[in-house]
């Protein structure tokens, strides 16, 4: 005999738990299934263990999707303030780090405990270490076969996230279910991911790993001003993670390595003051010494300032303003914070996250082709899309 319930949610991550809370509050019988040992594992490791749980400035423009309008409805009906209200109701201390990013003062585990308490209060049941072997459409809803038995449900919510960090149990399950029901999936690729350089470029950057600098990273018309870090494989840091979501294989990115300083003006002034100073010495006063050394080496502009032609100083300034890099690739799903692409938003109702052609089937969170920038936006999408489906299932 199959067990019967109103709502089955597969995936006890950020989106699935929020959906369970909202559906449970409406009096629906809710069962949340997850194959992991613990719920919300990505919440636990997020934000360096402090969870950047939202961004107070989150707006639709902070999300990538084939249809940039799709996220508007859900984001408008569940805002960062709404989530902050929940955090404060549970007495969780928080702070704004930078650029509207809100973090827990103590631990990301506070957010998981909060969601579990809300789920319990709403009467939602959580079943961990449970594998789903099949999902079928029935006359009244869906039959979900699991390692813990068979469940018949009126509504089915897929909240299994994307492909990033397979080590943590990411499976691509949502895309398989979408395809099973004939829904299109926008090609997936790693997002918010460090970029790699070819061996020749890495050799040219010898000694640079560990050097960090604030930059403006650009790809086409998109730019982010944040920190960048040289690594043993290539480039990382927030500026690179942000731009990686826009970058495609073969593309070039440009980096302004001194966004606060007009180097041409600075070097001209330094020359007037003391023409004996070496270009590299002056540069080192404004950026890490190793970077100054690299730039001088690459541009071939060095020596005492008095002996360097104005034209060459302008050339060096331009090199620093528009440092061009053609990444060889990315570190892939192994380290990507998110998966770009996913269930095609054309297949879903933006108000309810329901599949237009399959009544009762919903997709929420990272599984959907909506991906946020770095900085708390992805959790805000998980909360908002989970909330939207939770009002409907
Ligand atoms: P999520 O991946 O959270 O949950 C999916 C759940 O489904 C998991 O519990 C998984 O076990 C389960 N599951 C998967 N396949 C299954 C299957 N076949 N059967 C049963 N269960 C299955 N974002 C942000 O806004 N602020 C931040 O600070 C960070 N930091 C961060 C750090 C790191 C290291 C990563 C990898 C990611 C972030 N993110 C982030 C991104 C954020 O974690 C992500 O966007 C959300 O967790 C997505 O929430 P979902 O609920 O959609 O999926």
Coordinates of C-alpha atoms and ligand atoms in Angstrom, one line a residue:
X1 CA 0.0 0.0 0.0
X2 CA 1.4 3.4 -0.9
X3 CA 1.5 6.1 1.7
X4 CA -0.6 9.2 0.8
X5 CA 0.2 12.8 1.2
X6 CA -0.6 16.2 -0.2
X7 CA 2.9 17.4 -1.1
X8 CA 6.2 15.6 -1.7
X9 CA 9.2 17.9 -1.9
X10 CA 12.4 16.2 -3.2
X11 CA 15.4 18.1 -1.8
X12 CA 15.8 19.5 1.7
X13 CA 18.0 22.4 0.7
X14 CA 17.2 26.1 1.0
X15 CA 14.3 26.1 -1.5
X16 CA 12.8 22.8 -0.5
X17 CA 12.7 23.7 3.2
X18 CA 11.1 27.1 2.5
X19 CA 8.5 25.5 0.3
X20 CA 7.7 22.9 3.1
X21 CA 7.3 25.7 5.7
X22 CA 4.9 27.7 3.5
X23 CA 2.8 24.6 2.4
X24 CA 2.7 23.3 5.9
X25 CA 1.4 26.6 7.2
X26 CA -1.5 26.3 4.8
X27 CA -2.4 23.0 6.4
X28 CA -1.0 20.8 3.7
X29 CA 0.5 17.4 4.6
X30 CA 4.1 17.8 3.5
X31 CA 6.8 15.2 3.2
X32 CA 10.4 16.3 2.4
X33 CA 12.7 13.6 1.0
X34 CA 16.5 13.9 0.7
X35 CA 19.2 11.4 0.0
X36 CA 21.7 13.2 2.2
X37 CA 22.4 12.6 5.8
X38 CA 21.6 16.1 6.8
X39 CA 19.4 18.9 5.5
X40 CA 20.8 22.2 4.1
X41 CA 24.3 21.0 3.6
X42 CA 25.1 23.9 1.2
X43 CA 23.7 26.4 3.7
X44 CA 26.1 24.9 6.3
X45 CA 29.2 25.5 4.1
X46 CA 28.0 28.8 2.6
X47 CA 29.5 32.2 3.2
X48 CA 32.6 30.6 4.8
X49 CA 30.3 29.0 7.5
X50 CA 28.4 32.2 8.2
X51 CA 25.9 32.0 5.3
X52 CA 25.3 35.1 3.2
X53 CA 21.6 34.4 3.6
X54 CA 20.3 37.3 1.5
X55 CA 21.2 40.6 -0.2
X56 CA 19.2 43.5 0.9
X57 CA 19.5 45.1 -2.5
X58 CA 18.4 42.0 -4.5
X59 CA 16.6 42.9 -7.7
X60 CA 15.7 41.0 -10.9
X61 CA 18.8 42.6 -12.6
X62 CA 21.0 40.6 -10.3
X63 CA 19.9 37.3 -11.9
X64 CA 20.9 35.6 -15.1
X65 CA 18.2 33.7 -17.0
X66 CA 17.2 33.2 -20.7
X67 CA 14.0 35.1 -19.6
X68 CA 15.2 37.9 -17.2
X69 CA 11.5 38.7 -16.4
X70 CA 10.7 35.3 -15.0
X71 CA 12.1 35.9 -11.5
X72 CA 10.3 39.2 -10.9
X73 CA 7.0 37.8 -9.5
X74 CA 8.5 35.5 -6.9
X75 CA 11.2 38.0 -5.8
X76 CA 8.5 40.7 -5.4
X77 CA 6.3 38.5 -3.2
X78 CA 9.1 37.3 -0.9
X79 CA 11.7 40.0 -0.4
X80 CA 15.0 40.1 1.5
X81 CA 13.1 42.0 4.3
X82 CA 10.7 39.0 4.6
X83 CA 13.6 36.6 5.1
X84 CA 15.3 39.0 7.5
X85 CA 12.0 39.2 9.5
X86 CA 12.2 35.4 9.9
X87 CA 15.9 35.6 11.0
X88 CA 15.1 38.2 13.6
X89 CA 12.0 36.3 14.8
X90 CA 14.4 33.5 15.7
X91 CA 16.9 35.9 17.4
X92 CA 19.7 35.1 15.0
X93 CA 22.3 37.9 15.2
X94 CA 23.4 39.1 11.7
X95 CA 25.5 41.8 10.1
X96 CA 25.9 43.5 6.7
X97 CA 29.4 42.7 5.4
X98 CA 29.5 44.7 2.2
X99 CA 27.4 45.6 -0.8
X100 CA 24.1 44.6 1.0
X101 CA 25.4 41.1 1.8
X102 CA 23.8 39.9 5.1
X103 CA 25.6 37.2 7.1
X104 CA 25.0 35.4 10.4
X105 CA 27.2 36.7 13.2
X106 CA 27.8 33.2 14.5
X107 CA 27.1 30.2 12.3
X108 CA 25.2 29.1 9.1
X109 CA 23.9 26.3 11.3
X110 CA 21.6 28.9 12.9
X111 CA 19.8 29.3 9.6
X112 CA 19.4 25.5 9.2
X113 CA 18.1 25.2 12.8
X114 CA 15.6 28.0 12.1
X115 CA 14.3 26.4 9.0
X116 CA 14.0 23.0 10.7
X117 CA 12.1 24.6 13.6
X118 CA 9.7 26.4 11.2
X119 CA 9.2 23.1 9.3
X120 CA 8.4 21.3 12.5
X121 CA 6.0 24.0 13.6
X122 CA 4.3 23.8 10.2
X123 CA 3.9 20.0 10.6
X124 CA 6.2 19.1 7.7
X125 CA 7.9 15.7 7.9
X126 CA 11.6 15.3 6.8
X127 CA 12.9 12.0 5.6
X128 CA 16.7 11.9 5.1
X129 CA 19.0 9.2 3.6
X130 CA 16.1 8.3 1.2
X131 CA 16.8 7.6 -2.5
X132 CA 14.2 8.3 -5.1
X133 CA 14.1 5.4 -7.7
X134 CA 11.2 6.6 -9.8
X135 CA 8.5 9.2 -10.3
X136 CA 5.3 8.5 -12.3
X137 CA 2.3 10.6 -13.1
X138 CA -1.0 9.1 -11.8
X139 CA -4.6 10.1 -12.3
X140 CA -4.6 12.1 -9.1
X141 CA -1.0 13.3 -8.9
X142 CA 2.3 11.5 -8.7
X143 CA 3.7 8.2 -7.4
X144 CA 7.2 8.6 -5.9
X145 CA 9.1 5.3 -5.3
X146 CA 11.8 5.6 -2.7
X147 CA 14.2 3.4 -0.7
X148 CA 11.8 4.0 2.2
X149 CA 8.6 2.9 0.3
X150 CA 6.1 4.4 -2.2
X151 CA 4.3 7.7 -1.7
X152 CA 1.3 9.0 -3.6
X153 CA 1.0 12.8 -3.6
X154 CA -1.2 15.4 -5.2
X155 CA 1.7 17.8 -5.7
X156 CA 5.4 17.2 -6.4
X157 CA 8.1 19.8 -5.9
X158 CA 11.6 19.2 -7.3
X159 CA 14.1 21.2 -5.2
X160 CA 17.3 19.1 -5.8
X161 CA 19.5 22.1 -6.8
X162 CA 22.0 22.0 -9.6
X163 CA 25.2 20.1 -10.4
X164 CA 27.7 22.1 -8.4
X165 CA 29.9 20.3 -5.8
X166 CA 29.1 16.6 -6.7
X167 CA 31.0 15.6 -3.6
X168 CA 28.1 17.0 -1.6
X169 CA 25.5 14.9 -3.4
X170 CA 24.6 17.3 -6.3
X171 CA 23.1 15.0 -9.0
X172 CA 21.4 16.8 -11.9
X173 CA 18.3 14.9 -10.8
X174 CA 16.0 17.9 -11.5
X175 CA 17.0 18.0 -15.2
X176 CA 16.3 14.2 -15.5
X177 CA 12.8 14.7 -14.0
X178 CA 12.1 17.7 -16.3
X179 CA 13.1 15.6 -19.3
X180 CA 11.0 12.7 -18.2
X181 CA 8.0 15.0 -18.3
X182 CA 9.0 16.5 -21.6
X183 CA 10.1 19.9 -20.3
X184 CA 13.1 21.7 -21.9
X185 CA 16.3 22.3 -20.0
X186 CA 18.5 25.2 -20.8
X187 CA 22.1 23.9 -21.2
X188 CA 23.8 23.9 -17.8
X189 CA 27.3 25.2 -17.0
X190 CA 29.3 26.0 -13.9
X191 CA 28.8 29.5 -12.5
X192 CA 30.5 31.6 -9.8
X193 CA 33.7 29.5 -10.4
X194 CA 37.4 30.2 -10.5
X195 CA 38.9 30.5 -14.0
X196 CA 41.9 28.6 -15.1
X197 CA 44.9 29.7 -17.3
X198 CA 46.9 27.7 -19.8
X199 CA 50.3 26.4 -18.8
X200 CA 52.1 29.2 -20.6
X201 CA 50.2 32.0 -18.9
X202 CA 50.6 30.2 -15.5
X203 CA 54.4 30.1 -16.1
X204 CA 54.3 33.8 -16.9
X205 CA 52.6 34.4 -13.6
X206 CA 55.1 32.4 -11.5
X207 CA 55.3 33.7 -8.0
X208 CA 51.8 35.4 -8.2
X209 CA 49.6 32.8 -6.4
X210 CA 48.3 34.2 -3.2
X211 CA 48.5 37.9 -4.4
X212 CA 45.2 39.6 -4.0
X213 CA 44.1 43.0 -5.5
X214 CA 41.0 45.0 -6.0
X215 CA 40.0 45.1 -9.6
X216 CA 37.2 45.9 -12.0
X217 CA 36.6 42.7 -14.0
X218 CA 34.9 43.2 -17.4
X219 CA 33.2 40.9 -19.9
X220 CA 31.5 42.8 -22.7
X221 CA 29.3 45.4 -21.0
X222 CA 29.2 43.6 -17.6
X223 CA 31.6 44.7 -14.9
X224 CA 32.2 44.0 -11.2
X225 CA 34.5 45.8 -8.8
X226 CA 35.7 43.4 -6.2
X227 CA 38.8 41.5 -5.1
X228 CA 40.7 39.2 -7.3
X229 CA 43.2 36.5 -6.3
X230 CA 45.9 34.8 -8.3
X231 CA 45.9 31.0 -7.7
X232 CA 48.0 28.0 -8.8
X233 CA 45.5 27.2 -11.5
X234 CA 44.5 30.7 -12.6
X235 CA 42.4 33.4 -11.1
X236 CA 39.8 33.5 -8.4
X237 CA 38.2 35.9 -5.8
X238 CA 34.8 37.5 -5.9
X239 CA 35.5 39.6 -9.0
X240 CA 36.5 36.5 -11.0
X241 CA 33.6 34.4 -9.7
X242 CA 31.1 37.1 -10.7
X243 CA 32.5 37.5 -14.2
X244 CA 32.8 33.8 -14.7
X245 CA 29.0 33.5 -14.9
X246 CA 29.1 35.7 -18.0
X247 CA 32.3 34.3 -19.5
X248 CA 32.1 31.7 -22.3
X249 CA 34.9 29.4 -23.5
X250 CA 37.2 31.3 -25.8
X251 CA 36.2 34.7 -24.6
X252 CA 38.6 37.3 -23.2
X253 CA 38.1 39.2 -20.0
X254 CA 39.7 42.5 -19.1
X255 CA 40.8 43.7 -15.7
X256 CA 41.4 47.2 -14.5
X257 CA 44.1 46.5 -11.9
X258 CA 44.2 50.0 -10.4
X259 CA 40.7 51.3 -10.4
X260 CA 41.3 54.0 -7.9
X261 CA 44.4 55.5 -9.5
X262 CA 45.1 57.2 -12.8
X263 CA 48.5 55.6 -13.3
X264 CA 49.6 58.0 -16.0
X265 CA 48.9 61.0 -13.8
X266 CA 50.6 59.3 -10.8
X267 CA 53.7 58.4 -12.7
X268 CA 54.0 61.9 -14.3
X269 CA 53.8 63.4 -10.8
X270 CA 56.3 61.0 -9.4
X271 CA 58.7 61.9 -12.3
X272 CA 58.4 65.6 -11.5
X273 CA 59.1 65.0 -7.9
X274 CA 62.0 62.6 -8.3
X275 CA 63.0 61.4 -11.7
X276 CA 65.5 58.9 -10.3
X277 CA 62.8 56.6 -8.9
X278 CA 62.3 53.4 -10.9
X279 CA 58.8 52.8 -12.4
X280 CA 58.5 49.5 -10.5
X281 CA 59.3 51.3 -7.2
X282 CA 56.5 53.8 -7.7
X283 CA 54.0 51.1 -8.8
X284 CA 54.9 49.0 -5.7
X285 CA 53.7 51.9 -3.5
X286 CA 50.2 51.4 -5.0
X287 CA 49.9 47.6 -5.5
X288 CA 51.5 44.4 -4.3
X289 CA 55.2 44.3 -5.2
X290 CA 54.9 41.1 -7.1
X291 CA 52.1 42.5 -9.3
X292 CA 54.2 45.6 -10.0
X293 CA 57.1 43.4 -11.0
X294 CA 54.8 41.4 -13.3
X295 CA 53.4 44.4 -15.0
X296 CA 56.7 46.1 -15.6
X297 CA 58.0 42.8 -17.0
X298 CA 55.1 42.4 -19.4
X299 CA 55.1 46.0 -20.6
X300 CA 58.8 46.4 -20.8
X301 CA 58.5 49.8 -19.3
X302 CA 61.0 50.2 -16.4
X303 CA 64.0 52.1 -15.3
X304 CA 64.3 55.6 -13.8
X305 CA 61.2 57.7 -14.5
X306 CA 63.2 60.6 -16.0
X307 CA 64.4 58.2 -18.8
X308 CA 60.9 56.9 -19.6
X309 CA 59.1 58.6 -22.5
X310 CA 55.6 60.0 -21.7
X311 CA 54.3 57.7 -24.5
X312 CA 55.6 54.7 -22.7
X313 CA 54.1 55.8 -19.4
X314 CA 50.7 56.0 -21.2
X315 CA 51.3 52.6 -22.6
X316 CA 51.9 51.1 -19.1
X317 CA 48.8 52.9 -17.7
X318 CA 46.7 51.4 -20.5
X319 CA 48.2 48.0 -19.8
X320 CA 47.1 48.3 -16.2
X321 CA 43.7 49.7 -17.1
X322 CA 42.9 46.9 -19.6
X323 CA 44.9 43.9 -18.6
X324 CA 43.6 41.2 -20.9
X325 CA 43.2 37.6 -20.0
X326 CA 41.9 34.7 -22.1
X327 CA 41.1 31.9 -19.5
X328 CA 41.6 28.4 -20.7
X329 CA 38.6 27.2 -18.8
X330 CA 37.0 27.1 -15.4
X331 CA 37.5 24.8 -12.4
X332 CA 34.1 23.2 -13.2
X333 CA 31.3 21.9 -11.0
X334 CA 33.9 20.7 -8.5
X335 CA 34.2 24.2 -7.1
X336 CA 31.4 26.2 -8.8
X337 CA 29.1 27.8 -6.3
X338 CA 26.1 27.5 -8.7
X339 CA 24.9 25.9 -11.9
X340 CA 23.8 28.3 -14.7
X341 CA 20.9 27.1 -16.9
X342 CA 18.4 24.5 -15.7
X343 CA 14.7 23.9 -16.2
X344 CA 13.6 26.3 -19.0
X345 CA 11.5 29.1 -17.4
X346 CA 9.2 29.1 -20.5
X347 CA 7.9 25.7 -19.2
X348 CA 7.0 27.2 -15.8
X349 CA 4.4 29.6 -14.4
X350 CA 6.4 32.4 -12.8
X351 CA 3.8 32.9 -10.0
X352 CA 3.7 29.3 -8.8
X353 CA 6.8 27.6 -10.3
X354 CA 4.4 25.0 -11.7
X355 CA 5.1 23.2 -15.0
X356 CA 2.5 24.6 -17.4
X357 CA 2.0 21.2 -19.1
X358 CA 2.1 19.0 -16.0
X359 CA -0.4 20.0 -13.4
X360 CA 1.0 19.6 -9.8
X361 CA 4.7 19.4 -10.8
X362 CA 6.8 22.3 -9.6
X363 CA 10.5 23.2 -9.9
X364 CA 12.2 25.6 -7.5
X365 CA 15.6 27.0 -6.5
X366 CA 18.8 26.4 -8.4
X367 CA 17.3 23.7 -10.5
X368 CA 15.5 26.4 -12.5
X369 CA 17.2 28.6 -15.1
X370 CA 17.6 31.5 -12.7
X371 CA 21.1 32.2 -11.3
X372 CA 22.1 35.0 -9.0
X373 CA 25.2 37.0 -8.8
X374 CA 27.6 36.3 -5.9
X375 CA 26.5 37.9 -2.6
X376 CA 23.4 36.3 -1.1
X377 CA 21.3 36.5 -4.3
X378 CA 21.1 32.7 -4.8
X379 CA 19.7 32.1 -1.4
X380 CA 17.2 34.9 -2.0
X381 CA 16.0 33.1 -5.2
X382 CA 15.8 29.8 -3.2
X383 CA 13.6 31.4 -0.5
X384 CA 11.5 33.4 -3.0
X385 CA 10.8 30.5 -5.4
X386 CA 10.2 28.1 -2.5
X387 CA 7.8 30.5 -1.0
X388 CA 6.0 31.0 -4.4
X389 CA 5.5 27.2 -4.8
X390 CA 4.6 26.8 -1.2
X391 CA 1.5 29.1 -1.7
X392 CA 0.2 26.9 -4.5
X393 CA 1.0 23.2 -3.8
Ligands
LIG1 P1 20.5 22.9 -2.7 O1 21.6 22.4 -3.5 O2 20.8 23.8 -1.5 O3 19.7 21.7 -2.1 C1 19.3 20.5 -2.9 C2 19.0 19.4 -2.0 O4 18.6 18.3 -2.8 C3 20.2 18.9 -1.2 O5 19.9 18.7 0.2 C4 20.6 17.5 -1.9 O6 21.1 16.6 -0.9 C5 19.2 17.1 -2.4 N1 19.3 16.2 -3.5 C6 20.0 16.4 -4.7 N2 19.8 15.3 -5.5 C7 18.9 14.5 -4.9 C8 18.3 13.3 -5.2 N3 18.6 12.7 -6.4 N4 17.4 12.7 -4.3 C9 17.2 13.3 -3.1 N5 17.7 14.4 -2.8 C10 18.6 15.1 -3.6 N6 24.4 31.4 -2.1 C11 24.2 32.5 -1.4 O7 23.2 33.2 -1.7 N7 25.0 32.9 -0.4 C12 26.1 32.2 0.0 O8 26.8 32.6 0.9 C13 26.4 31.1 -0.8 N8 27.6 30.4 -0.5 C14 27.8 29.2 -1.2 C15 29.0 28.5 -0.9 C16 29.3 27.3 -1.6 C17 30.6 26.6 -1.3 C18 28.4 26.8 -2.6 C19 28.6 25.5 -3.3 C20 27.2 27.5 -2.9 C21 26.9 28.7 -2.2 N9 25.8 29.5 -2.5 C22 25.5 30.6 -1.8 C23 24.8 29.0 -3.5 C24 23.6 28.3 -2.7 O9 24.2 27.4 -1.8 C25 22.7 27.6 -3.7 O10 22.3 28.5 -4.7 C26 21.4 27.2 -2.9 O11 21.8 26.2 -1.9 C27 20.4 26.5 -3.8 O12 19.4 26.0 -3.0 P2 18.5 24.8 -3.5 O13 17.6 24.5 -2.4 O14 17.9 25.0 -4.9 O15 19.5 23.6 -3.7

